[in-house]
PDB file of C-alpha atoms and ligand atoms in Angstrom:
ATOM      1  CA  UNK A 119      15.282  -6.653  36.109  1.00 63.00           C
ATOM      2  CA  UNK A 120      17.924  -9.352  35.074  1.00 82.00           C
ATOM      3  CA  UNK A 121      17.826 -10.198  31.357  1.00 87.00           C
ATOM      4  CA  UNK A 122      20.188  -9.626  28.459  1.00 90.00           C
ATOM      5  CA  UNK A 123      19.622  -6.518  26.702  1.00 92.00           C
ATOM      6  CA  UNK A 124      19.557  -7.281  22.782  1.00 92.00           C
ATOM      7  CA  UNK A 125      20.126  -4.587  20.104  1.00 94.00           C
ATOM      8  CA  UNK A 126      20.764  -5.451  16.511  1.00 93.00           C
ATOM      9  CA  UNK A 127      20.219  -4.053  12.639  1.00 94.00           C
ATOM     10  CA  UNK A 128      18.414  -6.432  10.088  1.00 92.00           C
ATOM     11  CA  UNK A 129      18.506  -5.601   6.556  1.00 93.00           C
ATOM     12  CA  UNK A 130      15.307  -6.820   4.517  1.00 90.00           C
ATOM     13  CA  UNK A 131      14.305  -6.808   1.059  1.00 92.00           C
ATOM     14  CA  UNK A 132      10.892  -5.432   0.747  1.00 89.00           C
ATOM     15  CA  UNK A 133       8.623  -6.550  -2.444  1.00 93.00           C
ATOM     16  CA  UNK A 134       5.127  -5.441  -3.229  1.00 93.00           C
ATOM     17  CA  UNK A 135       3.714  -2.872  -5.225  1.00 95.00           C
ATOM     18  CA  UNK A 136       3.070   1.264  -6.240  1.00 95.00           C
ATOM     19  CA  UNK A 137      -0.229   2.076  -4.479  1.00 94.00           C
ATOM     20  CA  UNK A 138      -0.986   3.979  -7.492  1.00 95.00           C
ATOM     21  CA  UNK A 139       0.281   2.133 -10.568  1.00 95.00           C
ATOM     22  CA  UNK A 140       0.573  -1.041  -9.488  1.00 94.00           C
ATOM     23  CA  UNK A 141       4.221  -1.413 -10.956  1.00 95.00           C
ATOM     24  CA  UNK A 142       6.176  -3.995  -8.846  1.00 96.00           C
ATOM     25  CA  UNK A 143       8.751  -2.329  -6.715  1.00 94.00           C
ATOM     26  CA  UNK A 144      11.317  -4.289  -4.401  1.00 93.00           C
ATOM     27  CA  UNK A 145      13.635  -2.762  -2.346  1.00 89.00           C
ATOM     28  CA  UNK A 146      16.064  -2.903   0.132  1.00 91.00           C
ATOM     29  CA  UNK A 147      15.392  -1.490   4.032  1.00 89.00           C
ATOM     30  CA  UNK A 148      17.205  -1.934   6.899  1.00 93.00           C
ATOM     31  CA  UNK A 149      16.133  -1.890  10.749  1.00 93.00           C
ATOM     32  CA  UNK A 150      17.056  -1.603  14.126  1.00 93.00           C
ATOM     33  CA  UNK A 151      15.830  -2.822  17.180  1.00 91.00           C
ATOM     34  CA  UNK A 152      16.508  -3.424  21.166  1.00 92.00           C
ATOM     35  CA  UNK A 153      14.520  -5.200  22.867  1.00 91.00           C
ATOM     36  CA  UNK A 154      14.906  -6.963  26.728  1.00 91.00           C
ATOM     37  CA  UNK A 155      15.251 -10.223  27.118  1.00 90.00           C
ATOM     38  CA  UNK A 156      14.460 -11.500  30.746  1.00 88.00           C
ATOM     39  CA  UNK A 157      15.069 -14.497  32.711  1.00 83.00           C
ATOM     40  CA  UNK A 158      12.804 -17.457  31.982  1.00 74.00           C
ATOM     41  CA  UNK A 159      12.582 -18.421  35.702  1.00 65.00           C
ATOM     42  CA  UNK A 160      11.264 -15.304  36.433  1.00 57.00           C
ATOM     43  CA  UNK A 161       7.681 -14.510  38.061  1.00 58.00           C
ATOM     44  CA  UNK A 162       6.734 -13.146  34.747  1.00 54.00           C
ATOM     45  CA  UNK A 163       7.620 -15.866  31.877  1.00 47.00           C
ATOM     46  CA  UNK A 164       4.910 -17.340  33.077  1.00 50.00           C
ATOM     47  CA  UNK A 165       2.293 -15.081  31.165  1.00 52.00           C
ATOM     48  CA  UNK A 166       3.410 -15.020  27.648  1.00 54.00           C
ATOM     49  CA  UNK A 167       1.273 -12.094  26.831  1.00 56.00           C
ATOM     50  CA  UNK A 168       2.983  -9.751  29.214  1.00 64.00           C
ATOM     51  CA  UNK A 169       4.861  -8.246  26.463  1.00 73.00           C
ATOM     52  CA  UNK A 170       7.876  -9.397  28.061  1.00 81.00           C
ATOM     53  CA  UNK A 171      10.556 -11.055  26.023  1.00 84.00           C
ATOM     54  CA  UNK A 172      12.042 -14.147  27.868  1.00 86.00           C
ATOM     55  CA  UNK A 173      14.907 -16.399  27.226  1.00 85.00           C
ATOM     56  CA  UNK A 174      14.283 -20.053  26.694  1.00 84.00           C
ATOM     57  CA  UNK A 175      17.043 -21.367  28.313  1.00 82.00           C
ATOM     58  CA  UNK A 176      20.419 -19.686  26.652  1.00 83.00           C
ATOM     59  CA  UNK A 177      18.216 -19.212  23.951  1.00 88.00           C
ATOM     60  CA  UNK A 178      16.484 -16.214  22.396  1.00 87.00           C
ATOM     61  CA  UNK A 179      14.018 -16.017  19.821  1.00 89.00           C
ATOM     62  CA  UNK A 180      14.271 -12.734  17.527  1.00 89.00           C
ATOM     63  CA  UNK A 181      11.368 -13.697  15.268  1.00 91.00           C
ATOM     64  CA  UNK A 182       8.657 -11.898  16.722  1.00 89.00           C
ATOM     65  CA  UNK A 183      11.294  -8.900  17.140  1.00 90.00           C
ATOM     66  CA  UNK A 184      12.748  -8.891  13.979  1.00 90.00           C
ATOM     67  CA  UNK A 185       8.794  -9.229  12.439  1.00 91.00           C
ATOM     68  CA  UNK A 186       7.798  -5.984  14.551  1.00 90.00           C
ATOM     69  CA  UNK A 187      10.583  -3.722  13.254  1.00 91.00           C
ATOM     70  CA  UNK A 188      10.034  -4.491   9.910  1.00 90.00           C
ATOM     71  CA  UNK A 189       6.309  -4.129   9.796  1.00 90.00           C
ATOM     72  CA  UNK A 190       6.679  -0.822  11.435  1.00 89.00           C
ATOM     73  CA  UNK A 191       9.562   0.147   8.784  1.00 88.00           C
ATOM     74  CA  UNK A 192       6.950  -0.553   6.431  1.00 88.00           C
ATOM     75  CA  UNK A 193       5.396   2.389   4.066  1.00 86.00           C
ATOM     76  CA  UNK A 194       2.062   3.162   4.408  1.00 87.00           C
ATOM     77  CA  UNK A 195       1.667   3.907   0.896  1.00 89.00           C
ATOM     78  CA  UNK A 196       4.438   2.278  -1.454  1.00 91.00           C
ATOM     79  CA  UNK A 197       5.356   4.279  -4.195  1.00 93.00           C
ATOM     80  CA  UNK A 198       7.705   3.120  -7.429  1.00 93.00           C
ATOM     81  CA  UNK A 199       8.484   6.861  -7.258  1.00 92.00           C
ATOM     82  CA  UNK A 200       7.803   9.925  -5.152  1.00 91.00           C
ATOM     83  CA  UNK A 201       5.689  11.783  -7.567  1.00 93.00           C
ATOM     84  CA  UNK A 202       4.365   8.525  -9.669  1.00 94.00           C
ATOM     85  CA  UNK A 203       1.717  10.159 -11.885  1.00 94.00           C
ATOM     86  CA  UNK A 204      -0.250   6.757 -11.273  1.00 95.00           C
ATOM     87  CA  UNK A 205      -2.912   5.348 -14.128  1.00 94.00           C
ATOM     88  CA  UNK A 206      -4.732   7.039 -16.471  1.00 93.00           C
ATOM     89  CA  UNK A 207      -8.314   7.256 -15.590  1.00 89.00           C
ATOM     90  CA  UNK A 208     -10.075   6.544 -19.020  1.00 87.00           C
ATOM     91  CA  UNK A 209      -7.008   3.340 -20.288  1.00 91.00           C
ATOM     92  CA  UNK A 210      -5.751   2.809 -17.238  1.00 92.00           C
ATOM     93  CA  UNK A 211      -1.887   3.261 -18.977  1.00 93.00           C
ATOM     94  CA  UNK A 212       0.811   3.420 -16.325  1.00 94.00           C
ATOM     95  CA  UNK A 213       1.519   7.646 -17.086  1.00 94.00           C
ATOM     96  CA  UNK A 214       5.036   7.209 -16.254  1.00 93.00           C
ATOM     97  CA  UNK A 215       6.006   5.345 -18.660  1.00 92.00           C
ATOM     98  CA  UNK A 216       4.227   7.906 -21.076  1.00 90.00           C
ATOM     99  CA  UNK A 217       4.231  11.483 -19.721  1.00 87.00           C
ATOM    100  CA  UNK A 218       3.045  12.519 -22.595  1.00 89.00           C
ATOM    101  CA  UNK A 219      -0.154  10.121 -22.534  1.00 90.00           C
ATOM    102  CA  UNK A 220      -3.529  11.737 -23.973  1.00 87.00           C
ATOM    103  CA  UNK A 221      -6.660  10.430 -25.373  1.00 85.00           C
ATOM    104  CA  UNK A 222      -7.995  13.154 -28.180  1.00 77.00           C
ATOM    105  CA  UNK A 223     -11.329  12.053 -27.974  1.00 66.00           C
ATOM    106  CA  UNK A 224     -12.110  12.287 -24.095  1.00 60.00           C
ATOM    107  CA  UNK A 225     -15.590  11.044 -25.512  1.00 65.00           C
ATOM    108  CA  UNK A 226     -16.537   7.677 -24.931  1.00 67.00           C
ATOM    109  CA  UNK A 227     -17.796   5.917 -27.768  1.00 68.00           C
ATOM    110  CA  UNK A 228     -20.316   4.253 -25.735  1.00 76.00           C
ATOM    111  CA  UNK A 229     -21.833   7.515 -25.098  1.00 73.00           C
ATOM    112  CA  UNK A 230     -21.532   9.335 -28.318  1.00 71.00           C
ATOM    113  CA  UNK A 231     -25.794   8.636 -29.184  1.00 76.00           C
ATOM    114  CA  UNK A 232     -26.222  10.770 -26.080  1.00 74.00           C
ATOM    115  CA  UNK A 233     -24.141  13.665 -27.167  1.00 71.00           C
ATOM    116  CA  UNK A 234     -26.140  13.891 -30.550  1.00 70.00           C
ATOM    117  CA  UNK A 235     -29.700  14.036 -28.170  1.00 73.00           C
ATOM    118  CA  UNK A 236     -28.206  16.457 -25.722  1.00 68.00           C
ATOM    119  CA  UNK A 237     -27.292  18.908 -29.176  1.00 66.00           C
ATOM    120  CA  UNK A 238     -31.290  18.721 -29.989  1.00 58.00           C
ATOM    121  CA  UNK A 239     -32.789  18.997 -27.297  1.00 54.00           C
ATOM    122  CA  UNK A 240     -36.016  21.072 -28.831  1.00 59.00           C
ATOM    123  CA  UNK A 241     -36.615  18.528 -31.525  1.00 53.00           C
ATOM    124  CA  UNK A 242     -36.448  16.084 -29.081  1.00 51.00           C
ATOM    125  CA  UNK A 243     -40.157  17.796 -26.985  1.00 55.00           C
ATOM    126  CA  UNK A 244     -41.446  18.275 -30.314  1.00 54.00           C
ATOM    127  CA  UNK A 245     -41.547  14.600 -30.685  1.00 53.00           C
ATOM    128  CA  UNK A 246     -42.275  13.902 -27.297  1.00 55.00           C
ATOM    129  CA  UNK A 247     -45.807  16.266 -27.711  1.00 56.00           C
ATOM    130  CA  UNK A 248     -46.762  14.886 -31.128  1.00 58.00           C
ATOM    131  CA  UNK A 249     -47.496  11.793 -29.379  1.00 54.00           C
TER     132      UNK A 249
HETATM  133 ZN1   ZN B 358       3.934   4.048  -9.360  1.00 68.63          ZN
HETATM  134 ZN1   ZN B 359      -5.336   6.682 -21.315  1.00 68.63          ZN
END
């Protein structure tokens, strides 16, 4: 097969965010990639769905190249940290920033009237046969 053989490092800078806190994280990654580069007068150029990398003229074009490596350097699961404690369920504070985080009433006061009914539950069928 006559082509030019390409092979090259890209650095990138990556920004998006911790799967499980949210924080913004941006960092730096860096690539490599090879890739064949055939011909354009060749049988195949023809069908640009081939997979086949062809030169346009003298030219090349790395785009599509380049944008494969980096999507495939790409965590699944971006994380600000490698053990980020994520959000707290009940506030939704980031924990990290407060290890010590801790809500002393894990009641919610929306359902505090149903506590008081589940602690009498017999007066509650008395009332319910009276009627
Ligand atoms: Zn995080
Ligand atoms: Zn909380």
């Amino acid at each position: 097969m006559e082509g030019v053989l390409v092979t090259g490092t890209a650095s990138a800078v990556l920004d998006g965010e911790c799967a499980r806190c949210l924080e913004p994280i941006s960092e730096q990654s860096e690539v490599t990639f090879q890739e064949l580069f055939v011909y354009g007068d060749q049988d195949y150029s023809s069908d640009e769905d081939n997979g086949v990398s062809t030169l346009e003229g003298d030219l090349l074009d790395l785009e599509p190249l380049l944008r494969d490596a980096v999507v495939l350097a790409l965590p699944f699961r971006p994380l600000c940290m490698d053990d980020c404690p994520g959000l707290c369920v009940e506030c939704g504070a980031r924990l990290a920033d407060d290890p010590d985080h801790a809500h002393d009433d894990p009641i919610d006061p929306r359902w505090a009237g149903l506590t008081a009914l589940q602690q009498e539950p017999d007066e509650q069928d008395q009332t319910q046969q009276d009627q």
